[in-house]
mmCIF file of N, CA and C in Angstrom:
data_model
loop_
_atom_site.group_PDB
_atom_site.id
_atom_site.type_symbol
_atom_site.label_atom_id
_atom_site.label_comp_id
_atom_site.label_asym_id
_atom_site.label_seq_id
_atom_site.Cartn_x
_atom_site.Cartn_y
_atom_site.Cartn_z
ATOM 1 N N GLN A 1 -88.333 -62.806 33.400
ATOM 2 C CA GLN A 1 -87.235 -62.194 33.667
ATOM 3 C C GLN A 1 -86.886 -60.756 32.514
ATOM 4 N N VAL A 2 -85.988 -60.776 33.099
ATOM 5 C CA VAL A 2 -85.532 -59.587 32.501
ATOM 6 C C VAL A 2 -84.499 -59.680 31.038
ATOM 7 N N GLN A 3 -84.262 -58.420 30.555
ATOM 8 C CA GLN A 3 -84.108 -58.334 29.134
ATOM 9 C C GLN A 3 -83.184 -57.486 28.445
ATOM 10 N N LEU A 4 -82.639 -57.177 27.625
ATOM 11 C CA LEU A 4 -82.192 -55.471 27.470
ATOM 12 C C LEU A 4 -82.838 -55.980 25.537
ATOM 13 N N VAL A 5 -83.445 -54.655 25.292
ATOM 14 C CA VAL A 5 -83.705 -54.398 23.824
ATOM 15 C C VAL A 5 -82.406 -53.253 23.580
ATOM 16 N N GLU A 6 -81.624 -53.060 22.375
ATOM 17 C CA GLU A 6 -81.354 -52.343 21.952
ATOM 18 C C GLU A 6 -81.864 -51.576 20.376
ATOM 19 N N SER A 7 -81.574 -50.459 20.765
ATOM 20 C CA SER A 7 -81.641 -49.915 18.922
ATOM 21 C C SER A 7 -80.965 -48.498 18.976
ATOM 22 N N GLY A 8 -81.022 -48.133 17.284
ATOM 23 C CA GLY A 8 -80.032 -46.752 17.081
ATOM 24 C C GLY A 8 -79.283 -47.257 16.643
ATOM 25 N N GLY A 9 -78.770 -48.089 16.398
ATOM 26 C CA GLY A 9 -77.709 -48.474 15.080
ATOM 27 C C GLY A 9 -77.744 -48.598 13.490
ATOM 28 N N GLY A 10 -76.893 -48.331 13.505
ATOM 29 C CA GLY A 10 -76.998 -47.955 11.666
ATOM 30 C C GLY A 10 -75.684 -48.150 10.471
ATOM 31 N N LEU A 11 -76.337 -46.961 9.716
ATOM 32 C CA LEU A 11 -74.070 -47.048 8.811
ATOM 33 C C LEU A 11 -74.617 -44.615 8.731
ATOM 34 N N VAL A 12 -73.268 -44.443 9.358
ATOM 35 C CA VAL A 12 -73.253 -43.080 9.472
ATOM 36 C C VAL A 12 -71.784 -43.013 8.313
ATOM 37 N N GLN A 13 -71.634 -41.952 7.955
ATOM 38 C CA GLN A 13 -70.296 -41.538 7.539
ATOM 39 C C GLN A 13 -69.752 -40.795 8.644
ATOM 40 N N PRO A 14 -67.871 -40.919 8.215
ATOM 41 C CA PRO A 14 -67.479 -39.926 9.660
ATOM 42 C C PRO A 14 -67.456 -39.176 9.345
ATOM 43 N N GLY A 15 -67.320 -38.866 11.232
ATOM 44 C CA GLY A 15 -67.657 -37.103 11.818
ATOM 45 C C GLY A 15 -69.837 -37.004 12.418
ATOM 46 N N GLY A 16 -69.937 -38.202 12.297
ATOM 47 C CA GLY A 16 -71.322 -38.005 12.189
ATOM 48 C C GLY A 16 -71.799 -38.086 13.846
ATOM 49 N N SER A 17 -73.131 -38.559 13.702
ATOM 50 C CA SER A 17 -73.434 -39.754 15.399
ATOM 51 C C SER A 17 -74.533 -40.116 15.037
ATOM 52 N N LEU A 18 -74.774 -41.630 16.311
ATOM 53 C CA LEU A 18 -75.584 -42.093 16.263
ATOM 54 C C LEU A 18 -75.942 -42.057 18.535
ATOM 55 N N ARG A 19 -77.050 -42.425 17.987
ATOM 56 C CA ARG A 19 -77.714 -42.425 19.596
ATOM 57 C C ARG A 19 -78.466 -43.432 19.325
ATOM 58 N N LEU A 20 -77.360 -45.195 20.772
ATOM 59 C CA LEU A 20 -77.829 -45.926 20.790
ATOM 60 C C LEU A 20 -78.794 -46.167 22.349
ATOM 61 N N SER A 21 -79.572 -46.954 22.104
ATOM 62 C CA SER A 21 -80.858 -46.799 23.530
ATOM 63 C C SER A 21 -80.566 -48.160 23.502
ATOM 64 N N CYS A 22 -80.343 -48.454 25.102
ATOM 65 C CA CYS A 22 -81.071 -50.386 25.692
ATOM 66 C C CYS A 22 -82.037 -49.841 26.853
ATOM 67 N N ALA A 23 -83.153 -50.308 26.381
ATOM 68 C CA ALA A 23 -84.210 -50.728 26.896
ATOM 69 C C ALA A 23 -84.113 -52.121 28.174
ATOM 70 N N ALA A 24 -84.417 -51.449 29.119
ATOM 71 C CA ALA A 24 -84.705 -52.773 30.117
ATOM 72 C C ALA A 24 -85.978 -53.073 30.700
ATOM 73 N N SER A 25 -86.664 -55.097 30.121
ATOM 74 C CA SER A 25 -87.611 -55.152 30.455
ATOM 75 C C SER A 25 -87.833 -56.079 31.505
ATOM 76 N N GLY A 26 -88.962 -56.170 32.189
ATOM 77 C CA GLY A 26 -88.815 -56.960 33.580
ATOM 78 C C GLY A 26 -88.557 -56.751 34.205
ATOM 79 N N THR A 27 -88.347 -57.014 35.514
ATOM 80 C CA THR A 27 -88.392 -56.279 36.968
ATOM 81 C C THR A 27 -87.181 -56.311 38.424
ATOM 82 N N ILE A 28 -86.803 -55.197 37.943
ATOM 83 C CA ILE A 28 -85.002 -54.867 38.531
ATOM 84 C C ILE A 28 -85.154 -54.006 40.031
ATOM 85 N N SER A 29 -85.061 -54.595 40.781
ATOM 86 C CA SER A 29 -84.945 -54.518 42.211
ATOM 87 C C SER A 29 -83.758 -53.057 42.373
ATOM 88 N N GLU A 30 -82.524 -53.349 41.959
ATOM 89 C CA GLU A 30 -81.662 -52.756 41.964
ATOM 90 C C GLU A 30 -80.621 -52.629 40.282
ATOM 91 N N ILE A 31 -79.852 -51.271 40.426
ATOM 92 C CA ILE A 31 -78.740 -51.714 39.487
ATOM 93 C C ILE A 31 -77.275 -50.650 39.920
ATOM 94 N N PHE A 32 -76.508 -51.764 39.734
ATOM 95 C CA PHE A 32 -74.911 -51.627 39.908
ATOM 96 C C PHE A 32 -74.051 -51.191 38.704
ATOM 97 N N ASN A 33 -74.524 -51.013 37.897
ATOM 98 C CA ASN A 33 -73.849 -50.842 36.562
ATOM 99 C C ASN A 33 -74.647 -51.540 35.399
ATOM 100 N N MET A 34 -74.410 -50.382 34.556
ATOM 101 C CA MET A 34 -74.746 -50.410 32.620
ATOM 102 C C MET A 34 -73.912 -49.915 32.174
ATOM 103 N N GLY A 35 -73.290 -50.767 31.054
ATOM 104 C CA GLY A 35 -72.342 -50.536 30.508
ATOM 105 C C GLY A 35 -72.721 -51.025 29.042
ATOM 106 N N TRP A 36 -71.628 -50.491 28.253
ATOM 107 C CA TRP A 36 -71.346 -50.692 26.621
ATOM 108 C C TRP A 36 -70.028 -51.364 26.526
ATOM 109 N N TYR A 37 -70.933 -52.148 25.214
ATOM 110 C CA TYR A 37 -68.841 -52.809 24.995
ATOM 111 C C TYR A 37 -68.652 -52.899 24.042
ATOM 112 N N ARG A 38 -67.779 -53.212 22.967
ATOM 113 C CA ARG A 38 -68.083 -53.314 20.847
ATOM 114 C C ARG A 38 -67.391 -54.870 20.890
ATOM 115 N N GLN A 39 -67.756 -54.802 19.826
ATOM 116 C CA GLN A 39 -66.491 -56.385 19.595
ATOM 117 C C GLN A 39 -66.601 -55.626 17.964
ATOM 118 N N ALA A 40 -65.424 -55.346 17.845
ATOM 119 C CA ALA A 40 -65.269 -55.724 15.770
ATOM 120 C C ALA A 40 -64.396 -57.147 15.844
ATOM 121 N N PRO A 41 -64.796 -57.378 13.926
ATOM 122 C CA PRO A 41 -64.560 -58.757 13.909
ATOM 123 C C PRO A 41 -63.060 -59.037 13.669
ATOM 124 N N GLY A 42 -62.867 -59.825 14.211
ATOM 125 C CA GLY A 42 -61.833 -60.071 14.327
ATOM 126 C C GLY A 42 -61.006 -59.641 16.022
ATOM 127 N N LYS A 43 -61.466 -59.354 16.728
ATOM 128 C CA LYS A 43 -60.883 -58.083 17.782
ATOM 129 C C LYS A 43 -61.778 -59.134 19.033
ATOM 130 N N GLN A 44 -61.090 -58.267 20.076
ATOM 131 C CA GLN A 44 -61.530 -58.884 21.375
ATOM 132 C C GLN A 44 -63.301 -58.088 21.559
ATOM 133 N N ARG A 45 -63.971 -58.710 22.707
ATOM 134 C CA ARG A 45 -64.799 -57.954 23.093
ATOM 135 C C ARG A 45 -64.142 -56.706 24.298
ATOM 136 N N GLU A 46 -64.488 -55.638 23.898
ATOM 137 C CA GLU A 46 -64.144 -54.505 24.800
ATOM 138 C C GLU A 46 -65.067 -53.557 25.288
ATOM 139 N N LEU A 47 -64.931 -53.076 26.518
ATOM 140 C CA LEU A 47 -65.593 -52.371 27.031
ATOM 141 C C LEU A 47 -65.648 -50.356 26.154
ATOM 142 N N VAL A 48 -66.924 -49.952 25.815
ATOM 143 C CA VAL A 48 -66.758 -48.492 25.401
ATOM 144 C C VAL A 48 -66.896 -47.643 26.874
ATOM 145 N N ALA A 49 -67.438 -47.713 27.278
ATOM 146 C CA ALA A 49 -68.381 -46.988 28.316
ATOM 147 C C ALA A 49 -69.081 -47.376 29.874
ATOM 148 N N ASP A 50 -69.601 -46.893 30.979
ATOM 149 C CA ASP A 50 -69.977 -47.871 31.273
ATOM 150 C C ASP A 50 -70.713 -45.843 32.769
ATOM 151 N N ILE A 51 -71.465 -46.942 33.295
ATOM 152 C CA ILE A 51 -72.206 -45.857 34.427
ATOM 153 C C ILE A 51 -72.961 -46.566 35.502
ATOM 154 N N THR A 52 -72.442 -46.451 36.596
ATOM 155 C CA THR A 52 -72.817 -46.735 38.597
ATOM 156 C C THR A 52 -74.109 -46.928 38.273
ATOM 157 N N ASN A 53 -74.606 -46.670 39.324
ATOM 158 C CA ASN A 53 -76.392 -46.720 40.214
ATOM 159 C C ASN A 53 -75.656 -45.284 40.995
ATOM 160 N N ARG A 54 -74.889 -44.526 41.067
ATOM 161 C CA ARG A 54 -74.021 -43.345 41.480
ATOM 162 C C ARG A 54 -74.295 -42.854 40.360
ATOM 163 N N ASN A 55 -74.197 -42.917 38.970
ATOM 164 C CA ASN A 55 -74.099 -41.686 38.067
ATOM 165 C C ASN A 55 -72.687 -41.655 37.675
ATOM 166 N N SER A 56 -71.334 -42.663 38.683
ATOM 167 C CA SER A 56 -69.906 -41.868 37.562
ATOM 168 C C SER A 56 -69.578 -42.774 36.903
ATOM 169 N N THR A 57 -69.324 -41.961 35.737
ATOM 170 C CA THR A 57 -68.451 -43.289 34.481
ATOM 171 C C THR A 57 -67.398 -43.322 34.463
ATOM 172 N N PHE A 58 -66.970 -43.784 32.810
ATOM 173 C CA PHE A 58 -66.084 -44.859 33.115
ATOM 174 C C PHE A 58 -66.013 -44.854 31.332
ATOM 175 N N TYR A 59 -64.773 -43.607 31.127
ATOM 176 C CA TYR A 59 -65.049 -44.257 28.859
ATOM 177 C C TYR A 59 -63.698 -44.403 28.946
ATOM 178 N N ARG A 60 -63.415 -45.631 27.487
ATOM 179 C CA ARG A 60 -62.208 -45.898 27.461
ATOM 180 C C ARG A 60 -61.082 -44.340 26.613
ATOM 181 N N ASP A 61 -60.357 -44.828 26.438
ATOM 182 C CA ASP A 61 -59.262 -43.992 26.260
ATOM 183 C C ASP A 61 -60.100 -43.146 24.983
ATOM 184 N N SER A 62 -59.675 -44.294 23.709
ATOM 185 C CA SER A 62 -60.140 -43.919 22.552
ATOM 186 C C SER A 62 -61.171 -43.267 21.972
ATOM 187 N N VAL A 63 -62.591 -43.150 23.329
ATOM 188 C CA VAL A 63 -64.373 -42.818 22.906
ATOM 189 C C VAL A 63 -63.832 -41.396 23.182
ATOM 190 N N LYS A 64 -63.344 -41.042 24.597
ATOM 191 C CA LYS A 64 -63.258 -40.249 25.526
ATOM 192 C C LYS A 64 -63.202 -38.491 25.032
ATOM 193 N N GLY A 65 -64.039 -37.874 25.204
ATOM 194 C CA GLY A 65 -64.683 -36.833 24.648
ATOM 195 C C GLY A 65 -65.474 -36.694 23.116
ATOM 196 N N ARG A 66 -65.731 -38.143 23.195
ATOM 197 C CA ARG A 66 -66.925 -38.194 21.916
ATOM 198 C C ARG A 66 -67.757 -38.728 22.086
ATOM 199 N N PHE A 67 -67.602 -39.901 23.087
ATOM 200 C CA PHE A 67 -68.960 -40.839 23.718
ATOM 201 C C PHE A 67 -69.353 -40.380 24.955
ATOM 202 N N THR A 68 -71.081 -39.843 24.783
ATOM 203 C CA THR A 68 -71.739 -40.217 26.241
ATOM 204 C C THR A 68 -72.758 -41.107 26.858
ATOM 205 N N VAL A 69 -71.880 -41.847 27.981
ATOM 206 C CA VAL A 69 -73.283 -42.769 28.392
ATOM 207 C C VAL A 69 -74.246 -42.077 29.485
ATOM 208 N N LEU A 70 -75.188 -42.271 29.572
ATOM 209 C CA LEU A 70 -76.734 -41.634 29.877
ATOM 210 C C LEU A 70 -77.664 -42.506 30.624
ATOM 211 N N ARG A 71 -78.174 -42.379 31.155
ATOM 212 C CA ARG A 71 -79.575 -43.589 31.748
ATOM 213 C C ARG A 71 -80.620 -42.143 31.911
ATOM 214 N N ASP A 72 -81.691 -43.590 32.447
ATOM 215 C CA ASP A 72 -82.911 -42.544 32.777
ATOM 216 C C ASP A 72 -83.379 -43.135 33.483
ATOM 217 N N ASN A 73 -83.216 -43.945 34.502
ATOM 218 C CA ASN A 73 -84.202 -45.049 35.246
ATOM 219 C C ASN A 73 -85.692 -44.630 36.165
ATOM 220 N N ALA A 74 -86.667 -43.418 35.330
ATOM 221 C CA ALA A 74 -87.569 -44.178 35.494
ATOM 222 C C ALA A 74 -88.029 -44.482 34.281
ATOM 223 N N LYS A 75 -87.315 -44.442 33.104
ATOM 224 C CA LYS A 75 -87.750 -45.874 31.899
ATOM 225 C C LYS A 75 -86.344 -46.504 31.311
ATOM 226 N N ASN A 76 -86.156 -47.326 32.750
ATOM 227 C CA ASN A 76 -84.612 -48.423 32.698
ATOM 228 C C ASN A 76 -84.383 -48.644 31.226
ATOM 229 N N THR A 77 -83.711 -47.374 31.437
ATOM 230 C CA THR A 77 -83.162 -47.059 29.895
ATOM 231 C C THR A 77 -81.934 -45.850 29.784
ATOM 232 N N VAL A 78 -80.514 -46.622 28.982
ATOM 233 C CA VAL A 78 -79.893 -45.897 28.856
ATOM 234 C C VAL A 78 -79.164 -45.895 27.805
ATOM 235 N N TYR A 79 -78.439 -44.800 27.610
ATOM 236 C CA TYR A 79 -77.538 -44.058 26.377
ATOM 237 C C TYR A 79 -76.689 -44.450 25.926
ATOM 238 N N LEU A 80 -76.124 -44.227 24.644
ATOM 239 C CA LEU A 80 -74.714 -43.864 24.278
ATOM 240 C C LEU A 80 -74.999 -43.084 23.340
ATOM 241 N N GLN A 81 -74.306 -41.912 23.388
ATOM 242 C CA GLN A 81 -74.546 -40.774 22.496
ATOM 243 C C GLN A 81 -73.270 -41.165 21.936
ATOM 244 N N MET A 82 -72.818 -40.890 20.956
ATOM 245 C CA MET A 82 -72.018 -40.957 20.086
ATOM 246 C C MET A 82 -71.709 -40.009 18.657
ATOM 247 N N ASN A 83 -70.752 -38.959 19.234
ATOM 248 C CA ASN A 83 -70.933 -38.009 18.622
ATOM 249 C C ASN A 83 -68.686 -38.342 18.182
ATOM 250 N N SER A 84 -68.762 -37.395 16.439
ATOM 251 C CA SER A 84 -67.148 -37.094 16.091
ATOM 252 C C SER A 84 -67.134 -39.333 15.708
ATOM 253 N N LEU A 85 -67.526 -39.989 14.855
ATOM 254 C CA LEU A 85 -67.706 -40.908 14.813
ATOM 255 C C LEU A 85 -66.416 -41.275 13.953
ATOM 256 N N LYS A 86 -65.407 -42.053 14.108
ATOM 257 C CA LYS A 86 -64.598 -42.868 13.281
ATOM 258 C C LYS A 86 -64.934 -44.054 12.726
ATOM 259 N N PRO A 87 -64.068 -44.828 11.445
ATOM 260 C CA PRO A 87 -64.097 -46.180 11.040
ATOM 261 C C PRO A 87 -63.874 -46.876 12.416
ATOM 262 N N GLU A 88 -62.960 -46.707 12.879
ATOM 263 C CA GLU A 88 -62.228 -47.523 13.467
ATOM 264 C C GLU A 88 -63.502 -47.572 14.833
ATOM 265 N N ASP A 89 -64.777 -47.247 15.243
ATOM 266 C CA ASP A 89 -65.405 -47.384 15.756
ATOM 267 C C ASP A 89 -66.920 -48.614 15.295
ATOM 268 N N THR A 90 -66.616 -48.934 13.765
ATOM 269 C CA THR A 90 -67.307 -50.148 13.487
ATOM 270 C C THR A 90 -67.450 -50.648 14.052
ATOM 271 N N ALA A 91 -68.598 -52.098 13.985
ATOM 272 C CA ALA A 91 -67.806 -52.663 15.222
ATOM 273 C C ALA A 91 -69.978 -53.024 16.101
ATOM 274 N N VAL A 92 -69.836 -54.307 16.877
ATOM 275 C CA VAL A 92 -71.339 -54.211 17.215
ATOM 276 C C VAL A 92 -71.556 -54.010 18.377
ATOM 277 N N TYR A 93 -71.697 -53.112 18.990
ATOM 278 C CA TYR A 93 -72.357 -52.704 20.245
ATOM 279 C C TYR A 93 -73.241 -53.981 21.327
ATOM 280 N N TYR A 94 -72.761 -53.855 22.306
ATOM 281 C CA TYR A 94 -73.628 -54.895 22.690
ATOM 282 C C TYR A 94 -74.104 -53.875 24.917
ATOM 283 N N CYS A 95 -75.171 -54.276 25.150
ATOM 284 C CA CYS A 95 -75.522 -53.702 25.935
ATOM 285 C C CYS A 95 -75.519 -54.694 27.162
ATOM 286 N N ASN A 96 -74.812 -54.549 28.401
ATOM 287 C CA ASN A 96 -75.390 -54.835 29.865
ATOM 288 C C ASN A 96 -75.435 -54.617 31.382
ATOM 289 N N GLY A 97 -75.966 -55.455 31.797
ATOM 290 C CA GLY A 97 -76.047 -54.831 32.819
ATOM 291 C C GLY A 97 -75.281 -55.358 34.103
ATOM 292 N N ASP A 98 -75.661 -55.036 35.076
ATOM 293 C CA ASP A 98 -75.516 -55.671 36.387
ATOM 294 C C ASP A 98 -75.988 -55.497 37.108
ATOM 295 N N LEU A 99 -77.277 -56.086 36.969
ATOM 296 C CA LEU A 99 -78.515 -55.821 37.804
ATOM 297 C C LEU A 99 -79.071 -56.758 39.112
ATOM 298 N N MET A 100 -79.417 -56.339 40.227
ATOM 299 C CA MET A 100 -80.475 -57.451 41.046
ATOM 300 C C MET A 100 -81.980 -57.426 40.747
ATOM 301 N N VAL A 101 -82.350 -59.035 39.818
ATOM 302 C CA VAL A 101 -83.395 -59.002 38.716
ATOM 303 C C VAL A 101 -84.368 -59.567 40.092
ATOM 304 N N VAL A 102 -85.358 -59.214 40.003
ATOM 305 C CA VAL A 102 -86.541 -60.151 41.000
ATOM 306 C C VAL A 102 -86.906 -61.003 40.087
ATOM 307 N N VAL A 103 -87.067 -62.536 40.840
ATOM 308 C CA VAL A 103 -87.433 -63.668 41.029
ATOM 309 C C VAL A 103 -87.774 -64.318 42.065
ATOM 310 N N GLY A 104 -89.776 -63.769 41.485
ATOM 311 C CA GLY A 104 -90.874 -64.355 42.660
ATOM 312 C C GLY A 104 -90.480 -63.688 43.901
ATOM 313 N N ALA A 105 -89.785 -63.901 45.287
ATOM 314 C CA ALA A 105 -89.913 -63.753 46.919
ATOM 315 C C ALA A 105 -88.423 -62.511 46.372
ATOM 316 N N ARG A 106 -87.475 -62.898 45.520
ATOM 317 C CA ARG A 106 -86.208 -62.686 46.493
ATOM 318 C C ARG A 106 -85.793 -61.837 45.107
ATOM 319 N N SER A 107 -84.915 -61.131 44.999
ATOM 320 C CA SER A 107 -83.785 -60.449 44.412
ATOM 321 C C SER A 107 -82.102 -61.413 44.151
ATOM 322 N N VAL A 108 -82.500 -61.407 42.698
ATOM 323 C CA VAL A 108 -81.305 -62.153 42.272
ATOM 324 C C VAL A 108 -79.744 -61.420 41.366
ATOM 325 N N ARG A 109 -78.539 -61.662 41.927
ATOM 326 C CA ARG A 109 -77.594 -60.646 41.262
ATOM 327 C C ARG A 109 -77.660 -61.331 39.926
ATOM 328 N N SER A 110 -77.226 -60.633 38.207
ATOM 329 C CA SER A 110 -77.924 -61.180 37.365
ATOM 330 C C SER A 110 -76.951 -60.302 36.260
ATOM 331 N N ILE A 111 -75.796 -60.938 35.725
ATOM 332 C CA ILE A 111 -75.371 -60.183 34.344
ATOM 333 C C ILE A 111 -76.420 -60.077 33.083
ATOM 334 N N VAL A 112 -76.700 -59.479 32.598
ATOM 335 C CA VAL A 112 -77.811 -59.317 31.162
ATOM 336 C C VAL A 112 -76.989 -58.921 30.248
ATOM 337 N N TRP A 113 -77.197 -59.859 28.737
ATOM 338 C CA TRP A 113 -76.391 -58.816 27.974
ATOM 339 C C TRP A 113 -77.909 -58.640 27.172
ATOM 340 N N GLY A 114 -77.819 -57.588 26.166
ATOM 341 C CA GLY A 114 -78.370 -57.111 24.867
ATOM 342 C C GLY A 114 -77.844 -57.893 24.259
ATOM 343 N N GLN A 115 -79.175 -57.848 22.765
ATOM 344 C CA GLN A 115 -78.153 -58.697 21.220
ATOM 345 C C GLN A 115 -77.477 -58.720 20.782
ATOM 346 N N GLY A 116 -76.660 -57.226 20.731
ATOM 347 C CA GLY A 116 -76.122 -56.235 19.995
ATOM 348 C C GLY A 116 -77.171 -55.623 18.637
ATOM 349 N N THR A 117 -76.285 -54.923 18.406
ATOM 350 C CA THR A 117 -76.583 -53.630 17.714
ATOM 351 C C THR A 117 -75.413 -53.428 16.871
ATOM 352 N N GLN A 118 -75.488 -53.391 15.127
ATOM 353 C CA GLN A 118 -74.163 -52.623 14.496
ATOM 354 C C GLN A 118 -74.416 -51.655 13.630
ATOM 355 N N VAL A 119 -73.203 -50.799 14.587
ATOM 356 C CA VAL A 119 -72.356 -49.364 13.461
ATOM 357 C C VAL A 119 -71.565 -49.631 12.826
ATOM 358 N N THR A 120 -72.139 -49.013 12.127
ATOM 359 C CA THR A 120 -70.726 -49.012 10.931
ATOM 360 C C THR A 120 -70.571 -47.594 10.516
ATOM 361 N N VAL A 121 -69.553 -47.467 10.596
ATOM 362 C CA VAL A 121 -69.190 -45.865 9.778
ATOM 363 C C VAL A 121 -67.875 -45.806 8.800
ATOM 364 N N SER A 122 -68.389 -45.068 7.671
ATOM 365 C CA SER A 122 -67.480 -45.453 6.568
ATOM 366 C C SER A 122 -68.372 -44.248 5.417
ATOM 367 N N SER A 123 -67.430 -44.019 4.528
ATOM 368 C CA SER A 123 -67.655 -42.806 3.745
ATOM 369 C C SER A 123 -69.349 -43.492 2.626
#
């Protein structure tokens, strides 16, 4: 079965940068969309950015100009480059995939979530 494994989270000072990675394991026949979500304590999970199979992108207004979502199809990996980080960016960040997962002789449309990685922005 397909799993998403995240890395790159940690502690950074305001104005700093982090690069999150999300690597997919398993067999995928199609990727419709890959996205990054985040959830701060006491708040709802929100979409940060996503990228489609045609490389069109979406960014939440609060991160436009600061964050960039990238994909490497050969490595089945999606990245979130985060620059000019603010304390308000502190949250658990989750990778999400809208995928066709190979199961036996067929592919099955599946929504797959990573386990989440903590990003903390503080002095």
